[in-house]
Short mmCIF file of C-alpha atoms in Angstrom, two decimals:
data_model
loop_
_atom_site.label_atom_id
_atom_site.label_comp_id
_atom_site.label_asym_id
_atom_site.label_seq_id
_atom_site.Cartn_x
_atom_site.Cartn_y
_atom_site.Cartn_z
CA UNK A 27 0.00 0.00 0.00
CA UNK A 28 0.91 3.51 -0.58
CA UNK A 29 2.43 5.28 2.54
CA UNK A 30 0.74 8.09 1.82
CA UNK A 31 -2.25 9.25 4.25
CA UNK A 32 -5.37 9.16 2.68
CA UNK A 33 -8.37 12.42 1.27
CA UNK A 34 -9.86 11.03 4.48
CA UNK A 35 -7.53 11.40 6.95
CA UNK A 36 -6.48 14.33 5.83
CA UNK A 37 -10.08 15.37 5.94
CA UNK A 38 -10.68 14.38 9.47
CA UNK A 39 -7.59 16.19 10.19
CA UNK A 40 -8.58 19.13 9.34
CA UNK A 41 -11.49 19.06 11.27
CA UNK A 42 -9.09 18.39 14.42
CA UNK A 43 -8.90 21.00 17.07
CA UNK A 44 -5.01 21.68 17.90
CA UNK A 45 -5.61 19.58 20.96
CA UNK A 46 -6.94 16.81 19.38
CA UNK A 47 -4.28 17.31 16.39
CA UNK A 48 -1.60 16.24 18.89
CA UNK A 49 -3.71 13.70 20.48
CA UNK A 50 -3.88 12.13 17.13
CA UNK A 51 -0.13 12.26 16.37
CA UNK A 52 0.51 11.07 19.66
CA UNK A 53 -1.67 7.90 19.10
CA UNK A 54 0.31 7.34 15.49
CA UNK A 55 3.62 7.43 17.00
CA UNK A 56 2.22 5.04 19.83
CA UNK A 57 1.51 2.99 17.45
CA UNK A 58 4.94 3.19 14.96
CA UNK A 59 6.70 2.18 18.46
CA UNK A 60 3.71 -0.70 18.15
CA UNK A 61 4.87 -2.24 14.80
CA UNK A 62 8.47 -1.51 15.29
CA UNK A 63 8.61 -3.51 18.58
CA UNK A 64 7.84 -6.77 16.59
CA UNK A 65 10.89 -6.18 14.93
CA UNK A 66 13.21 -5.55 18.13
CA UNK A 67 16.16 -8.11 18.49
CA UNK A 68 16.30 -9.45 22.30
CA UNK A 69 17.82 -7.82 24.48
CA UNK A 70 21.34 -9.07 25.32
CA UNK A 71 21.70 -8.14 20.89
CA UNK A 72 20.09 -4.85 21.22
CA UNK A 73 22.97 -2.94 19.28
CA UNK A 74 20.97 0.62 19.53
CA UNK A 75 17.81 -0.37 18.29
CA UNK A 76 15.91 0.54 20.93
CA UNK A 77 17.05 4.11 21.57
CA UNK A 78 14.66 5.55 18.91
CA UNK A 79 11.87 3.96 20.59
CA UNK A 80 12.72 5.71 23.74
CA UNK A 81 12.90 9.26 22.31
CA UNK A 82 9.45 9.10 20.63
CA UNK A 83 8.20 7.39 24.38
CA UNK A 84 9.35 10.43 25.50
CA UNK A 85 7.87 12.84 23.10
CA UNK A 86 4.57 10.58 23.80
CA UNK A 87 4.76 11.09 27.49
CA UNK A 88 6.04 14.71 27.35
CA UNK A 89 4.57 16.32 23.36
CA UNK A 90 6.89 19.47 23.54
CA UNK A 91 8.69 21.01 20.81
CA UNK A 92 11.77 20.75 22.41
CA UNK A 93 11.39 16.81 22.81
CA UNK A 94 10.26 16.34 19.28
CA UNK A 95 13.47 18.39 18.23
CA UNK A 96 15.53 15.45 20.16
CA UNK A 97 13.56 12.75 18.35
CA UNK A 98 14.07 14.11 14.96
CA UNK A 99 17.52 15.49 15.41
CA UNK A 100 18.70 11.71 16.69
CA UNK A 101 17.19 10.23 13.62
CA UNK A 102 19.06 12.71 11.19
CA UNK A 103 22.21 12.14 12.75
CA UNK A 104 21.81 8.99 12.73
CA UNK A 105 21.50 9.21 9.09
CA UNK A 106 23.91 11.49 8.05
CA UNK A 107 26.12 9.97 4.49
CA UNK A 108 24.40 6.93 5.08
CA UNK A 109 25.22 6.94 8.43
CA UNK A 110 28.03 4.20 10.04
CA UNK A 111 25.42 3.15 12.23
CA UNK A 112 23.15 1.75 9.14
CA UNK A 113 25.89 -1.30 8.78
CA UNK A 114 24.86 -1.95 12.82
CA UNK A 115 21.08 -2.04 12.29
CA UNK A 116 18.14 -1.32 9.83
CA UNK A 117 17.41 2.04 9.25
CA UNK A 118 13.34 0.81 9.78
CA UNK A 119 14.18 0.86 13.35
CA UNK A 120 14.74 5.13 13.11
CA UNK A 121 11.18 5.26 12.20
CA UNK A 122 9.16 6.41 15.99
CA UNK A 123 12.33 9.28 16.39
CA UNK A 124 10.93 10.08 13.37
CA UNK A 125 7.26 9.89 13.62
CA UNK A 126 8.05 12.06 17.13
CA UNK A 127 9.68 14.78 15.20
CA UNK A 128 7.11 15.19 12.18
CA UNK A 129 5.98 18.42 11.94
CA UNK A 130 1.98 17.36 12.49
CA UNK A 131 0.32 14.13 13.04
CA UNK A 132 -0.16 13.57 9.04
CA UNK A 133 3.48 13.15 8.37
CA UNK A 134 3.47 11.22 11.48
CA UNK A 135 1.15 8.68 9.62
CA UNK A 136 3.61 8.22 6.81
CA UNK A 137 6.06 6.79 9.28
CA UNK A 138 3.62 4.35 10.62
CA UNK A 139 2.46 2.66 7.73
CA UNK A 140 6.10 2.26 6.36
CA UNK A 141 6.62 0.89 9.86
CA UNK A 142 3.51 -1.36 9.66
CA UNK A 143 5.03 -3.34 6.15
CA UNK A 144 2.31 -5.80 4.57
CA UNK A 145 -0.11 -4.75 7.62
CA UNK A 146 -0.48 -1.07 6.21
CA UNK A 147 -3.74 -1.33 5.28
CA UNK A 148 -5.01 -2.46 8.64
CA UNK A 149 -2.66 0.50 10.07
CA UNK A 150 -4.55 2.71 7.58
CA UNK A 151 -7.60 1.40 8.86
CA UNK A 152 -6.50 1.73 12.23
CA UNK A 153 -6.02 5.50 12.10
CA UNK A 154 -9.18 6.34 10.27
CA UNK A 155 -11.12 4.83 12.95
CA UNK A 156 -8.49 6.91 15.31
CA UNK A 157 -9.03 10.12 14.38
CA UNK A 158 -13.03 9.44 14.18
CA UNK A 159 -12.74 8.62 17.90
CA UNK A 160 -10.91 11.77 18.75
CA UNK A 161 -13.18 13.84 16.43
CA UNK A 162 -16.37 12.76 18.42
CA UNK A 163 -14.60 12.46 22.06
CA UNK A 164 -12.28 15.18 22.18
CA UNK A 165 -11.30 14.53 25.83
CA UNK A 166 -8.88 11.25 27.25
CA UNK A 167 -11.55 8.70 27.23
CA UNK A 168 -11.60 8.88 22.96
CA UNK A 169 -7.41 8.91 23.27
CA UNK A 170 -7.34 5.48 25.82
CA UNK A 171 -10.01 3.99 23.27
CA UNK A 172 -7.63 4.70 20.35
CA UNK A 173 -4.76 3.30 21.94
CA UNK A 174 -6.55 -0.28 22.69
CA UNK A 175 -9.27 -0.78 19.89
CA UNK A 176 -8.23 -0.99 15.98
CA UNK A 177 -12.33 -0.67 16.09
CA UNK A 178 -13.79 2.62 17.49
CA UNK A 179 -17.63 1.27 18.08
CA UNK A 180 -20.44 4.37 17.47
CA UNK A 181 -21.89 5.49 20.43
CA UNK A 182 -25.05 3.58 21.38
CA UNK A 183 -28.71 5.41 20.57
CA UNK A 184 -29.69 5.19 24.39
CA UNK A 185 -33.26 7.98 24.53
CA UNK A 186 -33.02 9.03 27.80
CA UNK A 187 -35.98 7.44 28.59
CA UNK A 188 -34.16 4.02 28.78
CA UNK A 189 -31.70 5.58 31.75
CA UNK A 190 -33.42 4.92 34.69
CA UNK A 191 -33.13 6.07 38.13
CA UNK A 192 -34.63 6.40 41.34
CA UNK A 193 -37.71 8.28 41.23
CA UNK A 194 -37.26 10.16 44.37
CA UNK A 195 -33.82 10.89 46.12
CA UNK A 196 -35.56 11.61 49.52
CA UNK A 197 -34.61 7.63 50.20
CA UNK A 198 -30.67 8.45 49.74
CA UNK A 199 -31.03 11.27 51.69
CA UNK A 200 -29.27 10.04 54.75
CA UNK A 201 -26.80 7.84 52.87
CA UNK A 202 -23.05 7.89 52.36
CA UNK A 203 -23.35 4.43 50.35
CA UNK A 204 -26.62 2.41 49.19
CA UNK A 205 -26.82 -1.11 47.73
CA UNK A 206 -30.03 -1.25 45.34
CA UNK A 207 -31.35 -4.14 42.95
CA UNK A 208 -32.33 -3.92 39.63
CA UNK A 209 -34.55 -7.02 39.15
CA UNK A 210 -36.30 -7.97 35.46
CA UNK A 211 -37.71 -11.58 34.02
CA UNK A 212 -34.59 -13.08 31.81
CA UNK A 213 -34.78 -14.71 28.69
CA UNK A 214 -33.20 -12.15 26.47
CA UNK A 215 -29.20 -11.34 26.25
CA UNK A 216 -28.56 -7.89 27.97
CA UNK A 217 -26.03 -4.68 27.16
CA UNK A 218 -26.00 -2.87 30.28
CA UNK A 219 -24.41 0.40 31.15
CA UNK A 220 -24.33 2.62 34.54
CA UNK A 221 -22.22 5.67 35.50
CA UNK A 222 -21.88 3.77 38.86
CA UNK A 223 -20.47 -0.10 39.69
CA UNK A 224 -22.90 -3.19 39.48
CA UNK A 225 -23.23 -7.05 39.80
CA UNK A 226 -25.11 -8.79 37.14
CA UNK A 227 -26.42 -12.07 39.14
CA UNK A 228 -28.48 -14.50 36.87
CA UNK A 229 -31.24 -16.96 38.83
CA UNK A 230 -29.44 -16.08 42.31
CA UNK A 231 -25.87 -16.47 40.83
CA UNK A 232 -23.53 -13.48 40.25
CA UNK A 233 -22.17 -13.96 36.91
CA UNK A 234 -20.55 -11.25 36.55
CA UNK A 235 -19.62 -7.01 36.83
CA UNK A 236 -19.25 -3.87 34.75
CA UNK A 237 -19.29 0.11 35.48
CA UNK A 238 -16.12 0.77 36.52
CA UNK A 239 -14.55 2.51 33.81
CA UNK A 240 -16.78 5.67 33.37
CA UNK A 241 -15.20 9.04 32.60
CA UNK A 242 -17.24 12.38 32.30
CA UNK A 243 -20.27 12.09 30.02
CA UNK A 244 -19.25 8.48 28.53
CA UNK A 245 -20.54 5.48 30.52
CA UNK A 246 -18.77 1.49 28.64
CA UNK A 247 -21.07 -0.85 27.78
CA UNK A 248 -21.09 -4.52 28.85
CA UNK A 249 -22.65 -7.53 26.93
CA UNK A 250 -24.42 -10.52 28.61
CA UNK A 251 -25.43 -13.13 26.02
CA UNK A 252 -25.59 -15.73 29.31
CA UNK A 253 -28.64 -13.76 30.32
CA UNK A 254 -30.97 -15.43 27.55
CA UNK A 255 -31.00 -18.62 29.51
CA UNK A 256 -31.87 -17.47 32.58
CA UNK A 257 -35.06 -16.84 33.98
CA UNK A 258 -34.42 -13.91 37.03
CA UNK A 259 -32.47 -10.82 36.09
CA UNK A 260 -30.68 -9.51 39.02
CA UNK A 261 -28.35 -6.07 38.72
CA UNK A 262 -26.52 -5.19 42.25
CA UNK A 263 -25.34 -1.72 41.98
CA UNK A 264 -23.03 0.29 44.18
CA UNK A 265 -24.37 4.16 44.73
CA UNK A 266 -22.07 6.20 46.45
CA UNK A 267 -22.41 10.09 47.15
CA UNK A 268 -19.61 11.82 45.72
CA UNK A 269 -20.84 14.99 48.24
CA UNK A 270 -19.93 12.41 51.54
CA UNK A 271 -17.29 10.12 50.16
CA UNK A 272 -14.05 10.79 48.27
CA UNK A 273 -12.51 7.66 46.53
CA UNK A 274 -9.01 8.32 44.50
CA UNK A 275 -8.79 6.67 41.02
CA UNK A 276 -12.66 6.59 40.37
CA UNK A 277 -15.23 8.91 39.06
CA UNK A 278 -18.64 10.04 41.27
CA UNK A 279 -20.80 11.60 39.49
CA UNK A 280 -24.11 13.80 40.50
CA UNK A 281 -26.38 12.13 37.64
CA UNK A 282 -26.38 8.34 38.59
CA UNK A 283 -27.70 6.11 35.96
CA UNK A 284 -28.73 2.66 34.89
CA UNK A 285 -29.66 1.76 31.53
CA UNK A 286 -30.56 -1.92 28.98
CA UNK A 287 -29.68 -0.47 25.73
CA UNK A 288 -32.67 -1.61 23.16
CA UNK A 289 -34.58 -2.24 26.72
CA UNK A 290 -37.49 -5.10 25.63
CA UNK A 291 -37.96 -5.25 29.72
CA UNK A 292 -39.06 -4.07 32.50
CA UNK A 293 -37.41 -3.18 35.32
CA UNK A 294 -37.96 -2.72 39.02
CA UNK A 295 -35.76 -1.24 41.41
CA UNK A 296 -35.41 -1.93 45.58
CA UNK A 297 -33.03 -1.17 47.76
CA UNK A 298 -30.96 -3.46 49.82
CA UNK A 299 -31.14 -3.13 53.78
CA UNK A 300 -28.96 -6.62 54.21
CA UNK A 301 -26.09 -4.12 54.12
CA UNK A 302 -24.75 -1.26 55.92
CA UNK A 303 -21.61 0.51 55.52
CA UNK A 304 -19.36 1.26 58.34
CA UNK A 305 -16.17 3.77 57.85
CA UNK A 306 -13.59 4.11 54.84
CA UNK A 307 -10.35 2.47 55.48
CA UNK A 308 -8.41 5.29 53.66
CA UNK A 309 -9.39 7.29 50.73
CA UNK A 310 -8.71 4.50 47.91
CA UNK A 311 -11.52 2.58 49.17
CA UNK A 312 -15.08 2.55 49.87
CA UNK A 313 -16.80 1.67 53.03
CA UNK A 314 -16.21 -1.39 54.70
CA UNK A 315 -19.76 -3.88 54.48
CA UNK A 316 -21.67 -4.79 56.94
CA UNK A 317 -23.79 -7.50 55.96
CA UNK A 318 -27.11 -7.85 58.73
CA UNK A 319 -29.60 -9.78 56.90
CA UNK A 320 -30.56 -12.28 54.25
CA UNK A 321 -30.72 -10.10 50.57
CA UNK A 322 -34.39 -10.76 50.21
CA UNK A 323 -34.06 -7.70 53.07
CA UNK A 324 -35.45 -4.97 49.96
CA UNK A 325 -37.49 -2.09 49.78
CA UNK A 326 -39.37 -1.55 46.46
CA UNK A 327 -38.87 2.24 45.06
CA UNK A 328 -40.54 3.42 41.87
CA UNK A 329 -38.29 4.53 38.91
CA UNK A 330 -38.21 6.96 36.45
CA UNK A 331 -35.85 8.65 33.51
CA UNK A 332 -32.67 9.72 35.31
CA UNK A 333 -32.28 13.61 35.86
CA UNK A 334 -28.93 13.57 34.03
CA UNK A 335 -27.38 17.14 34.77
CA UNK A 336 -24.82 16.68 32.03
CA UNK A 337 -24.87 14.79 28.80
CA UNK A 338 -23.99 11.36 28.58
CA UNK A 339 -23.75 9.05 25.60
CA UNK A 340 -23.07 5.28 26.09
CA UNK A 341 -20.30 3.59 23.80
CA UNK A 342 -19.46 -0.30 23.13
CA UNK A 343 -16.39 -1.34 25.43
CA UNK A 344 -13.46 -2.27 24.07
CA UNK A 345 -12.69 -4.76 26.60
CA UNK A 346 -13.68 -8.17 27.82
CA UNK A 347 -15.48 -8.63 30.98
CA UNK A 348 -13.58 -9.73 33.85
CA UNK A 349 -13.23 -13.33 34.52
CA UNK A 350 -13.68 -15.07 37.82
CA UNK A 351 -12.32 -18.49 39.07
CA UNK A 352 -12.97 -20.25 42.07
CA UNK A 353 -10.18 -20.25 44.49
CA UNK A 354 -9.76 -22.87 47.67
CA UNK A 355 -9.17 -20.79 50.95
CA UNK A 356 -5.86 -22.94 52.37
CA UNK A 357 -6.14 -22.86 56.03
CA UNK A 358 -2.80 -21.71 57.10
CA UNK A 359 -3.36 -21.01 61.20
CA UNK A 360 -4.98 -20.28 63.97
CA UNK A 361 -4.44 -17.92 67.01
CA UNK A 362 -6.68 -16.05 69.69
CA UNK A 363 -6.32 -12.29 70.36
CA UNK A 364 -6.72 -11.35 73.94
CA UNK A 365 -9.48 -9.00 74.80
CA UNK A 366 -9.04 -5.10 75.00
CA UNK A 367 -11.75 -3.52 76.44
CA UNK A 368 -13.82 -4.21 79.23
CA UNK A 369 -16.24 -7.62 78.94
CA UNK A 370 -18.41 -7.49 76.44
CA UNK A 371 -20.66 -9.16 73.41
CA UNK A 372 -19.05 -8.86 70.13
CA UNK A 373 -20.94 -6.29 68.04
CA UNK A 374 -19.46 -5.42 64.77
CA UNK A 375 -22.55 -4.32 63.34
CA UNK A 376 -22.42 -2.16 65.59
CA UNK A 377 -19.04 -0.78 65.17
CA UNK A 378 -17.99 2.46 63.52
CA UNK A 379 -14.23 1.60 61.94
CA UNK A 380 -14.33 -2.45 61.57
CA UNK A 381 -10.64 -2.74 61.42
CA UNK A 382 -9.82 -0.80 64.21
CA UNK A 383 -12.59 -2.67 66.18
CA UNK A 384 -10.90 -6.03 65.75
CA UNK A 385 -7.49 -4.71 66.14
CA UNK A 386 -7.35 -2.40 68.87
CA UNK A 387 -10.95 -1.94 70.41
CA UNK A 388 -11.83 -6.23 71.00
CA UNK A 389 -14.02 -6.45 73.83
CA UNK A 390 -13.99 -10.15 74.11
CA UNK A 391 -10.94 -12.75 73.03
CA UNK A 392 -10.88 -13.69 69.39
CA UNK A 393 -9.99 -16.33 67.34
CA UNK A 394 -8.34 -15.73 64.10
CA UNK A 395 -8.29 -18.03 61.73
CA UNK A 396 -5.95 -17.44 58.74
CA UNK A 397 -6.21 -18.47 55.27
CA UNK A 398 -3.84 -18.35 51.92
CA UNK A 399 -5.61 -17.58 48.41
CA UNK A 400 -2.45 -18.90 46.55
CA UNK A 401 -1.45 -15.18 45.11
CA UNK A 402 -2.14 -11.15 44.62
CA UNK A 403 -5.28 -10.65 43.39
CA UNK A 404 -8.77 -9.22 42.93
CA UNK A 405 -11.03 -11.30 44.92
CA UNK A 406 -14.48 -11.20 45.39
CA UNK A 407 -15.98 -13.38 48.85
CA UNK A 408 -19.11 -15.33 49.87
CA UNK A 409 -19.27 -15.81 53.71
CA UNK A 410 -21.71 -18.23 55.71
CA UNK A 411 -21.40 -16.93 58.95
CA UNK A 412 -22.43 -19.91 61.28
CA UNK A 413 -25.17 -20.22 63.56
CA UNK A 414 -23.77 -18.77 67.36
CA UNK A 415 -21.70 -15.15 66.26
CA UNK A 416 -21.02 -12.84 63.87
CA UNK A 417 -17.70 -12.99 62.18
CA UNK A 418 -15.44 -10.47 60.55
CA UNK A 419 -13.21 -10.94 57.67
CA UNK A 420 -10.14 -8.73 57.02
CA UNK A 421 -8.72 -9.00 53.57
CA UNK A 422 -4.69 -8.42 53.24
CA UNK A 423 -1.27 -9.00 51.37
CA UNK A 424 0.31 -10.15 54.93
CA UNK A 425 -0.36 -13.30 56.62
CA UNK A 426 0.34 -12.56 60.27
CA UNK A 427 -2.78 -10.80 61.59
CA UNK A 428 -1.24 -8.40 63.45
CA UNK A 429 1.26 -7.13 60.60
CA UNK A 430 -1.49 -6.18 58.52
CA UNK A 431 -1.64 -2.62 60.05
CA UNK A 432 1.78 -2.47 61.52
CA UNK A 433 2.09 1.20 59.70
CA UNK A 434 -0.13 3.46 58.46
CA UNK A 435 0.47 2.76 54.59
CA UNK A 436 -0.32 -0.83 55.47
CA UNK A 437 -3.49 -0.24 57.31
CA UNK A 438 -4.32 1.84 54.33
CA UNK A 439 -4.63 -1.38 51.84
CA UNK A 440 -6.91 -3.62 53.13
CA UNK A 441 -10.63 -4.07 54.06
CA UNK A 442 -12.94 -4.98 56.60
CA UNK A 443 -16.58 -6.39 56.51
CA UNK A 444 -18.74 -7.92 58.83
CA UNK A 445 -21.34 -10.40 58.90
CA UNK A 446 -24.24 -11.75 61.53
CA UNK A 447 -24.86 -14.65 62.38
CA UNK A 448 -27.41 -16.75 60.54
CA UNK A 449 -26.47 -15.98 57.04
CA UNK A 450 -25.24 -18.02 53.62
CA UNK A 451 -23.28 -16.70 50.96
CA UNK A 452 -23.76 -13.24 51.94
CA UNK A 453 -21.54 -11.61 49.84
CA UNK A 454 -19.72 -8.06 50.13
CA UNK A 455 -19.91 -5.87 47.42
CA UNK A 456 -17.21 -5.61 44.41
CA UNK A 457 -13.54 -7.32 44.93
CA UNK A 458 -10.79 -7.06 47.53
CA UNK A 459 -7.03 -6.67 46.25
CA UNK A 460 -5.67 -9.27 48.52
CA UNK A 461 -3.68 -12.55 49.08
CA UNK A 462 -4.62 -13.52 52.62
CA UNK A 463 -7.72 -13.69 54.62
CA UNK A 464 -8.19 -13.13 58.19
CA UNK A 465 -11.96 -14.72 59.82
CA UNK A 466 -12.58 -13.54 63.50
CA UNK A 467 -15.06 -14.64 65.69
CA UNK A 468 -15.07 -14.98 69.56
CA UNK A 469 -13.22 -17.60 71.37
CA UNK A 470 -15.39 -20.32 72.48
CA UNK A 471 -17.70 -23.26 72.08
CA UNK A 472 -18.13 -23.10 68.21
CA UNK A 473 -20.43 -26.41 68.41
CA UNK A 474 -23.66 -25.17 67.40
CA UNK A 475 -27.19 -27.36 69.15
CA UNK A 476 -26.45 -30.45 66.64
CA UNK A 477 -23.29 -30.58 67.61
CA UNK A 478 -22.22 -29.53 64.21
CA UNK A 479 -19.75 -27.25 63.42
CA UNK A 480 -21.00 -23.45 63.73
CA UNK A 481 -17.50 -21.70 62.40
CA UNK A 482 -17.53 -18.92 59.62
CA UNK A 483 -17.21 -20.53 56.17
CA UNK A 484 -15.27 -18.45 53.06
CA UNK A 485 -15.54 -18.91 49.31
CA UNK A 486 -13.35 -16.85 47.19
CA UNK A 487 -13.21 -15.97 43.43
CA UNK A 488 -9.86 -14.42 41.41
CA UNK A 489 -10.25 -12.32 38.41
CA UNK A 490 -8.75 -13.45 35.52
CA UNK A 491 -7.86 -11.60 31.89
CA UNK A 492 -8.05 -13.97 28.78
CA UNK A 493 -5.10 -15.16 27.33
CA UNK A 494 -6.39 -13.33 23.83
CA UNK A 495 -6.89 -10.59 25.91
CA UNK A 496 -3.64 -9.84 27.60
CA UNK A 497 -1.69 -6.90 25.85
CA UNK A 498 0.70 -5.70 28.16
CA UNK A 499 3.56 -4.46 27.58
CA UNK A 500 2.63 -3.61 24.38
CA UNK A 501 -0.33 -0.43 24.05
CA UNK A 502 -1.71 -0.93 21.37
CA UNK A 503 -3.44 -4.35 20.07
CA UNK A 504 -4.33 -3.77 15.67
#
C-alpha cells in the first residue's frame, strides 16, 4: 500500500482542534513504536535499536517542541552519508524518532504505515477509525479507546428514557453508600451500562460485573449473552455520594444512571437493607460492608428517567469482561487475640471503623483463623457466617494478623466487613485486592445445638484476563 495518508484522513484532520491534532499524532507514533517492537532483536543483541523507541516514548509522554526536536535530530544524525550506524542495524528501526519529530500528526502517519510493512492497510484502517474517535470524544476517554481498539464502536442510541433512576432521592437522603437491585424476568441477552459499579447475578448467581470505567459524560457498555438462559435478572449496583465520600482513582458523578440499551424489559428497582456501611479504610476505598440480613431484606422504590445534569452518551467497550475463578481458601493457622476492652458481646454491626474494632478496640478474646488464596489478586468473597456469632473478615497481602496494620500505609490497603450470624453466601460488594484472609469470631464453644460445626465458612473468586486478551507491555493491540 501507498504510505501516503489518505483524502480522508487528511479530511478528518482538518477538522481536528489543535488539541486533538496532537492527540492524534501522539496515538500514530504510539503505534509506529507498536509495529516496530515486533521487529526488536532481544535484548542481550540490542545494538541501539531501541534508543529511537525511547525518544518518541518520550515525546509521547512529554509532546513538547523541544522533545520532538531530540527525536528528529537523533534520527538525522543517525542518518547522516548513510550513516556508520546503518551497517549496525536497519534504518526501519529510526522510524518512531521520526514519527516524534514530524511536523503534524499527518506526516506522522507516513512513518507508521512504512513501519507497519504488509499490515499497512489495517494500520490505515486503524487511524481512520483513530481520528473518528478523537473527532467525536475530544477529551482522554476517545485517546485510551484509540490506543486499545483498531475498532472505534459508534456510540449507542440510548433515549433518555431508557436511563433509569430512582424516582425520588428523599430515600438516599441520609446515605453515604446504598446497595439497590435492579430485578427484570430473563430470557433475552442484555447490554448494560451505569455511571456507577454493578453485579449482574443471573437466577441467584452473580455472573458477573461492569461500570467501573466511566469518565465524564461516557458510561462502557457490557454484553451478557448468558442472560438469555436465565429466567431472574438480578443487577446489584453500588451508589455512592460523591458529596460524603471521596474515593481516589474513580469517578462520582451527581447524575447516577442505569440503563438496557434496546430495553425489551421491564425493570424494578429496591433497595438493599442486608447491608450497611461502616467507615472508609483510607481514601482508595469505599466503606467497609456490613452485611445484617438475608438479601431478600429490599425495599421496592418506583423509577423513572434519570435527571442527568450533564450529557452522557453510552459507547461499546473495548474490553472483555472480567473473569472469575474459584479459588480454595488454604487454612494456614490459627491464634486467639486477647481482649481489649472491658467484657463485652461482640458487636461489629455495631461498630464504627471495623478494622480498628478487631485490632485495637476487641471487647472479648478472638480467634483468628488465617487463610492463603495462593497469590495477589482481585477477589471477590461469599461468607456463611455460622449459627452462634457474627464474624469479621479482614482481607490483606500479609499473613500474620497483626502485621497487617503495623504502619499506616499498610493499614491503608486492606478491608474490613462484617457479617451476623445466621447468614449463607452473603456476599460483600465488588472485589478485595488481597492474598490472605483473616476470619474472627469470639473464642469459644463453636459447636452449634447439633453438635455440628458453627465456624464462619469463606468462598473466594480471582479475576482473571483472557489469554487473547492480555496486551501488556505492548499499548496498542491492531
Amino acid at each position: 500500500m501507498d504510505t501516503e495518508p489518505s483524502s480522508t484522513l487528511e479530511a478528518l484532520f482538518s477538522k481536528m482542534t489543535p488539541e486533538q491534532q496532537l492527540c492524534f499524532k501522539q496515538a500514530v507514533v504510539q503505534q509506529t513504536i507498536y509495529y516496530v517492537t515486533q521487529h526488536l532483536p532481544s535484548e542481550d543483541k540490542d545494538d541501539g535499536e531501541r534508543r529511537f523507541i525511547a525518544y518518541a516514548q518520550d515525546w509521547i509522554d512529554e509532546p513538547t517542541q523541544e522533545n520532538a526536536d531530540r527525536a528528529n535530530g537523533a534520527a538525522v544524525l543517525d542518518s547522516i552519508d548513510g550513516g556508520v550506524r546503518h551497517f549496525d542495524y536497519s534504518p526501519y528501526f529510526l522510524t518512531p524518532a521520526e514519527a516524534a519529530g514530524a511536523n503534524d500528526a499527518i506526516h506522522a502517519t507516513r512513518y507508521a504505515l512504512e513501519a507497519a510493512g504488509s499490515r499497512a492497510e489495517i494500520a490505515h484502517q486503524w487511524q481512520i477509525a483513530a481520528a473518528e474517535a478523537i473527532c467525536k470524544g475530544g477529551h482522554y476517554l476517545s485517546w485510551i479507546m484509540a490506543k486499545n481498539s483498531i475498532i472505534y464502536m459508534e456510540p449507542f442510541n440510548v433515549t433518555p428514557e431508557t436511563m433509569l433512576w430512582l424516582a425520588s432521592s428523599d430515600v438516599l437522603a441520609d446515605r453515604a453508600e446504598q446497595i439497590l437491585w435492579f430485578e427484570s424476568i430473563g430470557g433475552r441477552a442484555l447490554t448494560l451500562a451505569s455511571n456507577f459499579p454493578y453485579e449482574l447475578w443471573l437466577d441467584g448467581r452473580f455472573v458477573g460485573d461492569g461500570g467501573h470505567r466511566c469518565a465524564p459524560g461516557e458510561a462502557l457498555s457490557d454484553r451478557w449473552e448468558m442472560a438469555a438462559q436465565a429466567t431472574t435478572i438480578q443487577v446489584r449496583l453500588h451508589w455512592v455520594d460523591l458529596n460524603q465520600t471521596r474515593v481516589l482513582y474513580r469517578c462520582l458523578f451527581p447524575d447516577p444512571f442505569f440503563a438496557e440499551v434496546a430495553s425489551v424489559g421491564t425493570w424494578m428497582a429496591y433497595l438493599d437493607h442486608s447491608v450497611q456501611f461502616a467507615s472508609q479504610c483510607s481514601a482508595q476505598l469505599p466503606r467497609q460492608n456490613i452485611l445484617l440480613a438475608d438479601s431478600a431484606d429490599r425495599q421496592p422504590v418506583s423509577l423513572q428517567p434519570a435527571k442527568l445534569s450533564s450529557h452522557w452518551q453510552v459507547v461499546r467497550s473495548p474490553l472483555q469482561a472480567a473473569r472469575y475463578v474459584e479459588v480454595i481458601p488454604q487454612p494456614m493457622h490459627t491464634q486467639i487475640l486477647p481482649a481489649q476492652l472491658a467484657a463485652d458481646t461482640f458487636q461489629p454491626q455495631n461498630a464504627k471503623d471495623l478494622a480498628l474494632y478487631v485490632r485495637e478496640q476487641r471487647p472479648c478474646p478472638l480467634q483468628c483463623d488465617t487463610y492463603d488464596l495462593g497469590q495477589i489478586a482481585l477477589h471477590r468473597f461469599e461468607v456463611d457466617s455460622g449459627i452462634i456469632w457474627p464474624a469479621c473478615f479482614i482481607t490483606a497481602k500479609w499473613q500474620i494478623f497483626l502485621d497487617v496494620a503495623s504502619t499506616r500505609f499498610r493499614a491503608k490497603v486492606g478491608l474490613a466487613d462484617a457479617i451476623a450470624p445466621h447468614l449463607k453466601a452473603a456476599a460483600p460488594f465488588g472485589t478485595r485486592g488481597c492474598r490472605y484472609v483473616h476470619v474472627l469470631y469470639p473464642a469459644s464453644d463453636h459447636a452449634a445445638s447439633d453438635g455440628k460445626p458453627g465456624l464462619p465458612t469463606v468462598r473466594a473468586w480471582a479475576t482473571g484476563i483472557s489469554v487473547a486478551m492480555a496486551i501488556a507491555p505492548i499499548r496498542f493491540s491492531f
